[in-house]
PDB file of C-alpha atoms in Angstrom:
ATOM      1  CA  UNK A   1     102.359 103.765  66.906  1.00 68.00           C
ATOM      2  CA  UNK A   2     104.999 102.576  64.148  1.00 85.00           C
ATOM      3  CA  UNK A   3     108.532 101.371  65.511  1.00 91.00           C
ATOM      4  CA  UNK A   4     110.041 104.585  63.988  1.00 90.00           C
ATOM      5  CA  UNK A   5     108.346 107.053  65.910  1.00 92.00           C
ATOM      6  CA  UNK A   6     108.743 105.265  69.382  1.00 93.00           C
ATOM      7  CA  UNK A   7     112.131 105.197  68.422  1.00 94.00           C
ATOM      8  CA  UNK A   8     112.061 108.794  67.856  1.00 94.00           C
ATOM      9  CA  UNK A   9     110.468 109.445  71.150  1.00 95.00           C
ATOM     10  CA  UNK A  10     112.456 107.228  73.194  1.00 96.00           C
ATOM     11  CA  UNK A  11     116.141 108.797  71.966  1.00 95.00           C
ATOM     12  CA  UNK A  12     116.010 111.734  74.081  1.00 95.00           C
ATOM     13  CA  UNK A  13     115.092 110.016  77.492  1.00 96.00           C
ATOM     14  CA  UNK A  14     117.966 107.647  76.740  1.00 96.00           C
ATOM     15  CA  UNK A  15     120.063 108.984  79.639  1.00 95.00           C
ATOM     16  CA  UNK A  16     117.491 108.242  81.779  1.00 96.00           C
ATOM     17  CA  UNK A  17     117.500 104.716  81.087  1.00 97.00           C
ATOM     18  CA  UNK A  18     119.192 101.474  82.229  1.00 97.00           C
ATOM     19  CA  UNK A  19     119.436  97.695  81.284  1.00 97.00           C
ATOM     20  CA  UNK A  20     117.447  96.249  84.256  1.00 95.00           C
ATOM     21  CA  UNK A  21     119.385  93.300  84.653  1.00 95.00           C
ATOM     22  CA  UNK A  22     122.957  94.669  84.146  1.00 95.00           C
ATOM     23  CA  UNK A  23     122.561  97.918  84.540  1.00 95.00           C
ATOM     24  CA  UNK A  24     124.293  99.374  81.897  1.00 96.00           C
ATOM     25  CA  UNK A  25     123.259 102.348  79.325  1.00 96.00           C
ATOM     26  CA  UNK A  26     120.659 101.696  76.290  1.00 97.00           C
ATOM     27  CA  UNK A  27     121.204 102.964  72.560  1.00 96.00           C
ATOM     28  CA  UNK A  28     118.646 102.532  70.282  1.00 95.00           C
ATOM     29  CA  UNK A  29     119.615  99.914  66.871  1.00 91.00           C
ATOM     30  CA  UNK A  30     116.473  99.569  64.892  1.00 82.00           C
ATOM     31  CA  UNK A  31     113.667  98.270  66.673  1.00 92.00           C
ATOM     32  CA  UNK A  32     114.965  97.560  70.303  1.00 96.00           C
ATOM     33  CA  UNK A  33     116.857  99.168  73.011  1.00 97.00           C
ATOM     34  CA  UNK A  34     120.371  97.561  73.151  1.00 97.00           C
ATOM     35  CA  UNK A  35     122.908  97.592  76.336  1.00 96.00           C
ATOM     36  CA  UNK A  36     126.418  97.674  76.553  1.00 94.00           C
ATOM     37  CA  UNK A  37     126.080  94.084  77.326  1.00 96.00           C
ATOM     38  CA  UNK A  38     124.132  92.982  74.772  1.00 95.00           C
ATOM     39  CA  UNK A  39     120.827  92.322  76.498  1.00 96.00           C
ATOM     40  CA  UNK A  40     118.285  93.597  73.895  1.00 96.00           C
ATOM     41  CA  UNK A  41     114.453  94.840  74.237  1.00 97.00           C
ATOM     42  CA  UNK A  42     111.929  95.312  71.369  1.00 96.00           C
ATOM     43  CA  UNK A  43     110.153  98.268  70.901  1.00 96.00           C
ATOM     44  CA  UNK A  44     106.643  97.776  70.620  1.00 96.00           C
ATOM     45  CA  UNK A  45     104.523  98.943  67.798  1.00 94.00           C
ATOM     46  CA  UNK A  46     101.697  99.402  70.741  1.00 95.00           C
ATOM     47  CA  UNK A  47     103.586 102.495  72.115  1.00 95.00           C
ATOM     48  CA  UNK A  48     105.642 100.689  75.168  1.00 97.00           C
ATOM     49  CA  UNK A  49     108.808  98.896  75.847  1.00 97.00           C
ATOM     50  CA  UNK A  50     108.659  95.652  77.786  1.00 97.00           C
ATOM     51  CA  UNK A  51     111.852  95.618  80.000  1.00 97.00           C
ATOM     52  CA  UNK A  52     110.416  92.374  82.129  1.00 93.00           C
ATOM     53  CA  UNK A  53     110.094  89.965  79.138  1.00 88.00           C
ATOM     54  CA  UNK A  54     110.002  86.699  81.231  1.00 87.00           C
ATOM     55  CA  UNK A  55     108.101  87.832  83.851  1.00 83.00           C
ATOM     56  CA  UNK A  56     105.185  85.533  83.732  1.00 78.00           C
ATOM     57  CA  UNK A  57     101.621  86.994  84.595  1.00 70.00           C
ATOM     58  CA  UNK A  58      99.238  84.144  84.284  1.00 60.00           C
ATOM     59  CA  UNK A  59      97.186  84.078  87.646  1.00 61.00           C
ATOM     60  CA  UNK A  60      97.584  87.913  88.198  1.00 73.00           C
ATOM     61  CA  UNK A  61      93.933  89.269  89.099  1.00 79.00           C
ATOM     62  CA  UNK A  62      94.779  92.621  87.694  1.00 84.00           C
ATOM     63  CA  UNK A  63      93.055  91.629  84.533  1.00 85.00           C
ATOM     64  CA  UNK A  64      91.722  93.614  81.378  1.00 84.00           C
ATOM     65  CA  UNK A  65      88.437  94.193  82.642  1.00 87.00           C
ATOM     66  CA  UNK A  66      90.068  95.876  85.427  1.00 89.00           C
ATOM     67  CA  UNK A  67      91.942  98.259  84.347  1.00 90.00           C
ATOM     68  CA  UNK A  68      88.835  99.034  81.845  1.00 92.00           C
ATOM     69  CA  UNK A  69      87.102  99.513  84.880  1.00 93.00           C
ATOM     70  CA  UNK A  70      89.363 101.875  85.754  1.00 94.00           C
ATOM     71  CA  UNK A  71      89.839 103.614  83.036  1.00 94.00           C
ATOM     72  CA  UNK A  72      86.204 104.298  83.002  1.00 96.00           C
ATOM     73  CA  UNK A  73      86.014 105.516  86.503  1.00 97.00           C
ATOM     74  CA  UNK A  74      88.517 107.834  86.189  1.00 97.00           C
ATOM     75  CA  UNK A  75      87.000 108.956  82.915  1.00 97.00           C
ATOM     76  CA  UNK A  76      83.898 109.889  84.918  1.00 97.00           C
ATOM     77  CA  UNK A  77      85.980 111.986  86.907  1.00 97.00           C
ATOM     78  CA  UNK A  78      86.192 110.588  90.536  1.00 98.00           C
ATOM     79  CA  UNK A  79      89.642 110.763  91.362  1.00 98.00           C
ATOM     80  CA  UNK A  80      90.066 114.678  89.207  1.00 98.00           C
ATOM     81  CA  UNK A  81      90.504 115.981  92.797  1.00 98.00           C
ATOM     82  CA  UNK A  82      93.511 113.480  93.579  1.00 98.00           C
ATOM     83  CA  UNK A  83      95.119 114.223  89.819  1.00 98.00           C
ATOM     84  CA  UNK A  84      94.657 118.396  90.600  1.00 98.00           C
ATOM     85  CA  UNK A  85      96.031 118.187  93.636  1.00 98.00           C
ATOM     86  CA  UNK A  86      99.077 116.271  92.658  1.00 98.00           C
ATOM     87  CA  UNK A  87      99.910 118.779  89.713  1.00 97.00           C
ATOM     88  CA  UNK A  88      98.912 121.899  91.679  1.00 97.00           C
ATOM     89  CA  UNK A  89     102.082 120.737  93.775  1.00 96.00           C
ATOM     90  CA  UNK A  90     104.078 119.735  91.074  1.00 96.00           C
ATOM     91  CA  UNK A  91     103.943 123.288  89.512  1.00 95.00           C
ATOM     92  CA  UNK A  92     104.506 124.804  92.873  1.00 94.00           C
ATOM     93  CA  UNK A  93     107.511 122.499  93.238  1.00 92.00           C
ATOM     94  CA  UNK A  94     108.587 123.055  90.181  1.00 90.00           C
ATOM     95  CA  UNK A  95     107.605 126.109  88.437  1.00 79.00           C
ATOM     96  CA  UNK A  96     108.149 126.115  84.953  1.00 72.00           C
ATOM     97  CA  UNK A  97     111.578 124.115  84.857  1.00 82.00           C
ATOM     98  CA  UNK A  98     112.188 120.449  83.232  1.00 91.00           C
ATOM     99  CA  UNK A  99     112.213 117.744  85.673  1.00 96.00           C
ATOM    100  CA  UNK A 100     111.791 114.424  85.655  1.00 97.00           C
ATOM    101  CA  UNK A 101     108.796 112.164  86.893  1.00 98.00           C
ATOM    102  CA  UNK A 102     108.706 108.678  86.858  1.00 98.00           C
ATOM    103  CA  UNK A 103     104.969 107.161  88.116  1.00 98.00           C
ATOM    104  CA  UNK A 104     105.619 103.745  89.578  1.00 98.00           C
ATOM    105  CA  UNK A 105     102.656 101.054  89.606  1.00 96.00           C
ATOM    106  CA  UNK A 106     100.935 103.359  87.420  1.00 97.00           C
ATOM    107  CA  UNK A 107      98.028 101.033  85.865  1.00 95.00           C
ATOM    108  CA  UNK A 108      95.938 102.765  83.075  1.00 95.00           C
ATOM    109  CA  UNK A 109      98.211 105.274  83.367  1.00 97.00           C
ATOM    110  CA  UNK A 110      95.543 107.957  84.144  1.00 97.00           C
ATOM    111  CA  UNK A 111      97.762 110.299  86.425  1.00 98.00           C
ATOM    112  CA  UNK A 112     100.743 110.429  84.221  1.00 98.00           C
ATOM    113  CA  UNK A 113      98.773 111.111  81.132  1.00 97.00           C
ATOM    114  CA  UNK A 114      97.154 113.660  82.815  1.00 97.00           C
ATOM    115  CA  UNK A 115     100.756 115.389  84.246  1.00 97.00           C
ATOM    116  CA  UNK A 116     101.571 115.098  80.758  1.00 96.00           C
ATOM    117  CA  UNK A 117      98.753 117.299  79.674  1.00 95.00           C
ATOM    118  CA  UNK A 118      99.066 119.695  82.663  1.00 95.00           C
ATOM    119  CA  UNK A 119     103.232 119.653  82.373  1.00 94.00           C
ATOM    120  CA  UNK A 120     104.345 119.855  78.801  1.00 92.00           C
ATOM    121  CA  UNK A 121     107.559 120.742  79.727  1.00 90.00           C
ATOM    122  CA  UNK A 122     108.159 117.678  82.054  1.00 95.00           C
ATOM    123  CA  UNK A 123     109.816 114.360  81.155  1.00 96.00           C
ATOM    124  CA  UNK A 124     107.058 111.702  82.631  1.00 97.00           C
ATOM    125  CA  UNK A 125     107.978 107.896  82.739  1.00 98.00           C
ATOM    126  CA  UNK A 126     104.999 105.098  83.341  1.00 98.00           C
ATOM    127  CA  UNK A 127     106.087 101.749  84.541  1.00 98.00           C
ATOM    128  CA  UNK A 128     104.295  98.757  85.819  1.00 97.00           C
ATOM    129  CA  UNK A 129     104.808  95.022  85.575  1.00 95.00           C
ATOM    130  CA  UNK A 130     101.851  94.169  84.278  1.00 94.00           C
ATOM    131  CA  UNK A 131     101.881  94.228  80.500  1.00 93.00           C
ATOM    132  CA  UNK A 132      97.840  94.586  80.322  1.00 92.00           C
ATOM    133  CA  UNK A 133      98.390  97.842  81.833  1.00 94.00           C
ATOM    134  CA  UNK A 134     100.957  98.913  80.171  1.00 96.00           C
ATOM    135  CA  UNK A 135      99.258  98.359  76.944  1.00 94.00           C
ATOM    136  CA  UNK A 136      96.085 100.244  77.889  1.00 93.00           C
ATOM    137  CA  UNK A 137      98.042 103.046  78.912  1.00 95.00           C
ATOM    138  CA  UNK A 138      99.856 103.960  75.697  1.00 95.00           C
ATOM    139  CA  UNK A 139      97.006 103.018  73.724  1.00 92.00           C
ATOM    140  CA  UNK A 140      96.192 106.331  71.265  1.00 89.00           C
ATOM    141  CA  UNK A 141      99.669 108.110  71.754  1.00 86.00           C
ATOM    142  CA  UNK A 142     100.471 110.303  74.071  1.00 92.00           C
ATOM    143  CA  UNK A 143     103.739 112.667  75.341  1.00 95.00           C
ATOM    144  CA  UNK A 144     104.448 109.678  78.449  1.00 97.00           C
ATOM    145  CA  UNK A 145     107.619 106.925  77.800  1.00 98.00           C
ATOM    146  CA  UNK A 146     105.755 103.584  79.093  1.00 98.00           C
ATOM    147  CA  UNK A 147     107.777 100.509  80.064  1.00 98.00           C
ATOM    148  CA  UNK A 148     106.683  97.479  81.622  1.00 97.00           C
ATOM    149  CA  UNK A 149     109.319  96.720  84.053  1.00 97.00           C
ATOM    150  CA  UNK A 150     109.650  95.195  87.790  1.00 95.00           C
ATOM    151  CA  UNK A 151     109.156  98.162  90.389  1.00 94.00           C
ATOM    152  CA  UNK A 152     111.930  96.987  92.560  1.00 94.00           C
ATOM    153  CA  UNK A 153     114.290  96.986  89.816  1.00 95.00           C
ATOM    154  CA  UNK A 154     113.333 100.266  88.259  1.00 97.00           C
ATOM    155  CA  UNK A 155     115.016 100.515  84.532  1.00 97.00           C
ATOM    156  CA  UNK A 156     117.147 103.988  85.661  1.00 97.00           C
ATOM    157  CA  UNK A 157     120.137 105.001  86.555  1.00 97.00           C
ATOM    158  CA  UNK A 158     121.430 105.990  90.244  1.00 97.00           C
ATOM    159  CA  UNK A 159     120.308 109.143  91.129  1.00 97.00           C
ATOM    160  CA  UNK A 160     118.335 110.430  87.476  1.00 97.00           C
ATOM    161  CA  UNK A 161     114.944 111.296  88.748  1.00 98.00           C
ATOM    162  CA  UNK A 162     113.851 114.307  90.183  1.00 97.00           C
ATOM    163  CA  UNK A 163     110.136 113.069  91.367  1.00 98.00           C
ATOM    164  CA  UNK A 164     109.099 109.305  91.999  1.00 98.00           C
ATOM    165  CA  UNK A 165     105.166 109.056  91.955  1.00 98.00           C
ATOM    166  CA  UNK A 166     103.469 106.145  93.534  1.00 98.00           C
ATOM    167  CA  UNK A 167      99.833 105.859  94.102  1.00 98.00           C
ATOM    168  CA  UNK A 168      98.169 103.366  95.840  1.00 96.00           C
ATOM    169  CA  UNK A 169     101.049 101.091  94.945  1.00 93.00           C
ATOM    170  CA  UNK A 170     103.281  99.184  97.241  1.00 90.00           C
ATOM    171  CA  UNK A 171     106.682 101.023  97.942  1.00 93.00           C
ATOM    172  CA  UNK A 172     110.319  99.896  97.717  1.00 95.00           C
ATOM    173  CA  UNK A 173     111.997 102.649  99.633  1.00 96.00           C
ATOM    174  CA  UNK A 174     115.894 101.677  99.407  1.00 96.00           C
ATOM    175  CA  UNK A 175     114.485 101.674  95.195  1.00 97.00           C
ATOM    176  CA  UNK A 176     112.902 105.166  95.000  1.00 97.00           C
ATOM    177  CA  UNK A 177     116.494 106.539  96.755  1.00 97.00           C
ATOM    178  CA  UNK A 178     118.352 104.914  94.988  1.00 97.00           C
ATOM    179  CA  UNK A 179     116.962 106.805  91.737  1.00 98.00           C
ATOM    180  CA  UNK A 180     116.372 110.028  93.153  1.00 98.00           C
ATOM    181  CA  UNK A 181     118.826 112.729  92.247  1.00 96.00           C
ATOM    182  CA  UNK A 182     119.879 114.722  95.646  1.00 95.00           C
ATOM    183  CA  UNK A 183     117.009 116.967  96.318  1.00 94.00           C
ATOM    184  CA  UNK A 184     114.693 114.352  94.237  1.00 96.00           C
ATOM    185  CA  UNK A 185     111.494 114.011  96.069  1.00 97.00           C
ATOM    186  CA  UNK A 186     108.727 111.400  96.541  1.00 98.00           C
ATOM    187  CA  UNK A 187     104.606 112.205  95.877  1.00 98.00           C
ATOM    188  CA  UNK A 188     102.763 109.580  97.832  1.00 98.00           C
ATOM    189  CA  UNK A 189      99.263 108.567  97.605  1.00 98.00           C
ATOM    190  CA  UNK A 190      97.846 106.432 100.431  1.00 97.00           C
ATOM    191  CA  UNK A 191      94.180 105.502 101.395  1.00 96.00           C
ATOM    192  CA  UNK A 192      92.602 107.480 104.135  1.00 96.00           C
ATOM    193  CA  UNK A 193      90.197 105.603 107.039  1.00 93.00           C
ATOM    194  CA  UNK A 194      87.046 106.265 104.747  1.00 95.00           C
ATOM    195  CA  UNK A 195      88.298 105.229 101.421  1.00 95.00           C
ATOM    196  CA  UNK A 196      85.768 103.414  99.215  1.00 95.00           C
ATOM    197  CA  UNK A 197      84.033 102.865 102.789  1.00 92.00           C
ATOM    198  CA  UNK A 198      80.881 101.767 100.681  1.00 93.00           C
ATOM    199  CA  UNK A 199      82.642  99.075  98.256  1.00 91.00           C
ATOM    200  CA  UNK A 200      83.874  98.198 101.958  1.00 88.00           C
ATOM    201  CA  UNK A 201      80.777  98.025 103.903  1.00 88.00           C
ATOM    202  CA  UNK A 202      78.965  96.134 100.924  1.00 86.00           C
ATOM    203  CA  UNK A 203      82.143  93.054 101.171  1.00 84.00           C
ATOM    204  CA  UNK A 204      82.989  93.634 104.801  1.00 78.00           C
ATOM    205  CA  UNK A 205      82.071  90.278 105.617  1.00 76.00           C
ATOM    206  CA  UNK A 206      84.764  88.980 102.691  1.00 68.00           C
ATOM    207  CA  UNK A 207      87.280  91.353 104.209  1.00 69.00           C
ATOM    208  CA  UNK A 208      90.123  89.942 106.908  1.00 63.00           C
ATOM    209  CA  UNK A 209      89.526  93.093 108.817  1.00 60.00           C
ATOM    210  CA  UNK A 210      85.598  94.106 108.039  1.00 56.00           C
ATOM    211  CA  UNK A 211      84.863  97.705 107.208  1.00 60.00           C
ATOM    212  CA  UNK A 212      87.185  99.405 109.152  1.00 66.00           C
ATOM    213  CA  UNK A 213      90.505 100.571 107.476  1.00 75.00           C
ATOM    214  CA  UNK A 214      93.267 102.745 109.527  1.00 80.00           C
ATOM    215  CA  UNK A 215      96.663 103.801 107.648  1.00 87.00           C
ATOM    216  CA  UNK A 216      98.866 104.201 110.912  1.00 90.00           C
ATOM    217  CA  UNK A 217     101.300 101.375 109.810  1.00 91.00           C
ATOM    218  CA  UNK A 218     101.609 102.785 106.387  1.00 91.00           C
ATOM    219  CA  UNK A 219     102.277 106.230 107.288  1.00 92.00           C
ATOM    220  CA  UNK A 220     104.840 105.546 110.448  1.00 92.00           C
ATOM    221  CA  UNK A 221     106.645 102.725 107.634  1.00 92.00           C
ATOM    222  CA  UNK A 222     107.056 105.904 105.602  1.00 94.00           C
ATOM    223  CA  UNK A 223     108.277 108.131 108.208  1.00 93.00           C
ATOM    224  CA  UNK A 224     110.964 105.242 109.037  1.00 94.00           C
ATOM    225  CA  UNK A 225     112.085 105.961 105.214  1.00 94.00           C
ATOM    226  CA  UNK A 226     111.515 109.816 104.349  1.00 95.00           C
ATOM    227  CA  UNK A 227     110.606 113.038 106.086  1.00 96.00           C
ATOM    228  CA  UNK A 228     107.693 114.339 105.049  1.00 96.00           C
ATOM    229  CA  UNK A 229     107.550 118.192 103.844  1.00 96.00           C
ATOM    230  CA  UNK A 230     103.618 118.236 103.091  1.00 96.00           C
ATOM    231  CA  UNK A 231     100.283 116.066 103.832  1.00 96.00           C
ATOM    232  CA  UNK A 232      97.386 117.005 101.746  1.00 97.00           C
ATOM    233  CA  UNK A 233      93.755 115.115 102.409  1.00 97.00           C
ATOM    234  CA  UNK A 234      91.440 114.748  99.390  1.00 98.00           C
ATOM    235  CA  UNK A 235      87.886 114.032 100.974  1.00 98.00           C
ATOM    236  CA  UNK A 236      85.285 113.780  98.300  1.00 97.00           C
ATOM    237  CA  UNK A 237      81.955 111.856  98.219  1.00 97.00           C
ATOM    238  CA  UNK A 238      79.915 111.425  94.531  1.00 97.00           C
ATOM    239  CA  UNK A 239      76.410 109.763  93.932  1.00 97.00           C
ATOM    240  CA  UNK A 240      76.876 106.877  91.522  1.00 95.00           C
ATOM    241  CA  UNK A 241      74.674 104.991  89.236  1.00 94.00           C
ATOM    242  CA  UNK A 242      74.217 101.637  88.626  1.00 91.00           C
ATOM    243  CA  UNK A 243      76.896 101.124  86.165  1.00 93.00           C
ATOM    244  CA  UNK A 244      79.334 102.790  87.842  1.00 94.00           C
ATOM    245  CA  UNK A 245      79.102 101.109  91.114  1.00 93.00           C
ATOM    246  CA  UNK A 246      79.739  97.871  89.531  1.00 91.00           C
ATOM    247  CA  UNK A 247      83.037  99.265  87.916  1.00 93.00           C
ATOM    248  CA  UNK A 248      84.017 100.435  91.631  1.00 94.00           C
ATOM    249  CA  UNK A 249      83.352  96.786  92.676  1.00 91.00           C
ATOM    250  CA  UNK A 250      85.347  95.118  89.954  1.00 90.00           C
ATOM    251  CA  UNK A 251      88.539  97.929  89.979  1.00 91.00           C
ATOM    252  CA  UNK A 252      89.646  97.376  93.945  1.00 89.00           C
ATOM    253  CA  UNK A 253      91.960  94.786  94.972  1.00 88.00           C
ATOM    254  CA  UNK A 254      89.748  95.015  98.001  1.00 85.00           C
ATOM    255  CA  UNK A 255      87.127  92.530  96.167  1.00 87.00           C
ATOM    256  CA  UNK A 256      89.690  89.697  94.872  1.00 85.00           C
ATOM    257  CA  UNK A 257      88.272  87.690  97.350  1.00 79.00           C
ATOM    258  CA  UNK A 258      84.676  87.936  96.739  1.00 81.00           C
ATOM    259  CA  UNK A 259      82.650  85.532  95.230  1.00 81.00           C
ATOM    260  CA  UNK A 260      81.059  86.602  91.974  1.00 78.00           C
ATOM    261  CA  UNK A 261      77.803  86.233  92.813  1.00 76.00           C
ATOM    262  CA  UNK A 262      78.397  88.086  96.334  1.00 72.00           C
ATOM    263  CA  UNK A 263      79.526  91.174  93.968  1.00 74.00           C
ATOM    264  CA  UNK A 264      76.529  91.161  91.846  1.00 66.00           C
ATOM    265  CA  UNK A 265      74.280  90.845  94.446  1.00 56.00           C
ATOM    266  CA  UNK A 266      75.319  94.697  95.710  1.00 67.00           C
ATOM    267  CA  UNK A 267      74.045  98.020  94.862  1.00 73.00           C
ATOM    268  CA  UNK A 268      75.963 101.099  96.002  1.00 87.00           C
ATOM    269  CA  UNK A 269      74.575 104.805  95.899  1.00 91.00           C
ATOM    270  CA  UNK A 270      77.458 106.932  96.420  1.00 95.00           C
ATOM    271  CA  UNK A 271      81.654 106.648  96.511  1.00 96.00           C
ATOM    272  CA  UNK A 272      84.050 108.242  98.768  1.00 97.00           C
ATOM    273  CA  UNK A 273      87.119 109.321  97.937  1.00 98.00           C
ATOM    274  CA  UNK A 274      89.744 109.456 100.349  1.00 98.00           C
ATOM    275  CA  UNK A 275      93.042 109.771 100.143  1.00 98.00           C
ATOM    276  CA  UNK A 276      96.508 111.605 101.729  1.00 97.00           C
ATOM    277  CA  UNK A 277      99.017 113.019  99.223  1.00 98.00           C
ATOM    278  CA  UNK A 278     102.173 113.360 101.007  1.00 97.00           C
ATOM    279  CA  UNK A 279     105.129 114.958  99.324  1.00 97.00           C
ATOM    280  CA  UNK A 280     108.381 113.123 100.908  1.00 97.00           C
ATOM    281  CA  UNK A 281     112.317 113.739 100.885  1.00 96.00           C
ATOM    282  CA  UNK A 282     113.775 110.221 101.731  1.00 89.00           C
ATOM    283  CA  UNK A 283     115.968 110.331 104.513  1.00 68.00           C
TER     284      UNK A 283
END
């Protein structure tokens, strides 16, 4: 994507953006984003603005192959289920009105892309810290504004966000209130108890807590932050081939800790999918 045209793009999000380390408004000169204060952020020809420039992501095991992992899996349409149900509660939500969505953590970006498609009318933000991601995401061009930028100092203004998406991604709550307009609401994706129970089973013996998983302490930590309006259970099973049960064994956090060989050495036959959408007000 040239400079212009992500210029172009950006200009009429502006008022939904902030300096992340001042906090004051952006205006676009050139080929950045400039504050009031004079901290300044290049555009990127890729299609993404990095607002975390020093932050320093050698070590981090959320690597290219990864998210190409990912972005493969999702291509093959596992998690279409999770994507249709959060837009078939978005448009019920929502209707046909412009609103704001910012999708924190969001990797590859495949649900925001996808609430692009399914939303035209919607103004949908990607962030996450990791620049790999970030790139992947807005590579080809598409209608979503990506930014890498630190989820616990999210690059908007108080209260400018009608929906904060986070899936599978650890939660700042006094963050996603902070940037919720009154009324603004939270979409939540958590694992359920039987979540890639097969990747599990096959590591279980690399896992702190073997196969089991249980999502009690998540759930009662959100209900300490946000009343919940609605709690939605996607519960899917798929037969897998070869190749695709290696990607599911390379795309989890869940295997970080597995030796190599450990990983090559398994064979799955099927994936579950299951996971709890919960559509939150925050208390």
């Amino acid at each position: 994507m040239k400079i212009r045209a992500l210029s172009e793009k950006l200009r009429p999000i502006l008022p939904l953006l902030r300096c992340p380390l001042c906090g004051s408004s952006f205006s676009l000169t050139g080929q950045s984003l400039l504050c009031g204060a004079g901290h300044c952020f290049d555009l990127s020809a890729k299609g993404y603005v990095n607002l975390a420039p020093t932050h320093n992501q050698s070590g981090d095991k959320y690597t290219g192959e990864l998210f190409d992992c990912r972005r493969q899996v999702f291509a093959d349409g596992f998690y279409a289920p999770v994507l249709d149900a959060i837009t078939a509660l978005l448009e019920r939500t929502h209707g046909n009105r412009d609103f704001s969505l910012m999708d924190v953590g969001c990797g590859e970006g495949y649900y925001a892309r996808g609430l692009a498609q399914a939303l035209p009318g919607a103004r949908i933000l990607g962030v996450d810290l990791n620049r790999e991601a970030i790139q992947a995401a807005a590579r080809g061009g598409n209608p979503v504004h990506w930014f890498v930028a630190d989820l616990k100092r999210l690059p908007v203004p108080d209260g400018a966000l009608d929906t904060v998406l986070d899936v599978l991604t650890p939660a700042d709550y006094a963050e996603f209130r902070r940037v919720l307009a009154p009324g603004g609401e939270l979409y939540k994706v958590v694992p359920g108890a039987d979540y890639l129970r097969e990747v599990r089973a096959a590591v279980s013996g690399h896992l702190r807590g073997g196969d089991a998983y249980d999502n009690g302490r998540v759930l009662t930590h959100l209900s300490q932050h946000a009343v919940i309006l609605e709690h939605a259970v996607i519960h899917e099973t798929f037969p897998l081939s070869q190749e695709q049960a290696e990607r599911f064994l390379r795309m989890t956090p869940m295997t970080f800790s597995v030796p190599e060989n450990a990983l090559e050495a398994r064979a799955l036959g099927r994936i579950t999918i299951h996971l709890e959408l919960l559509r939150c007000r925050m208390g």
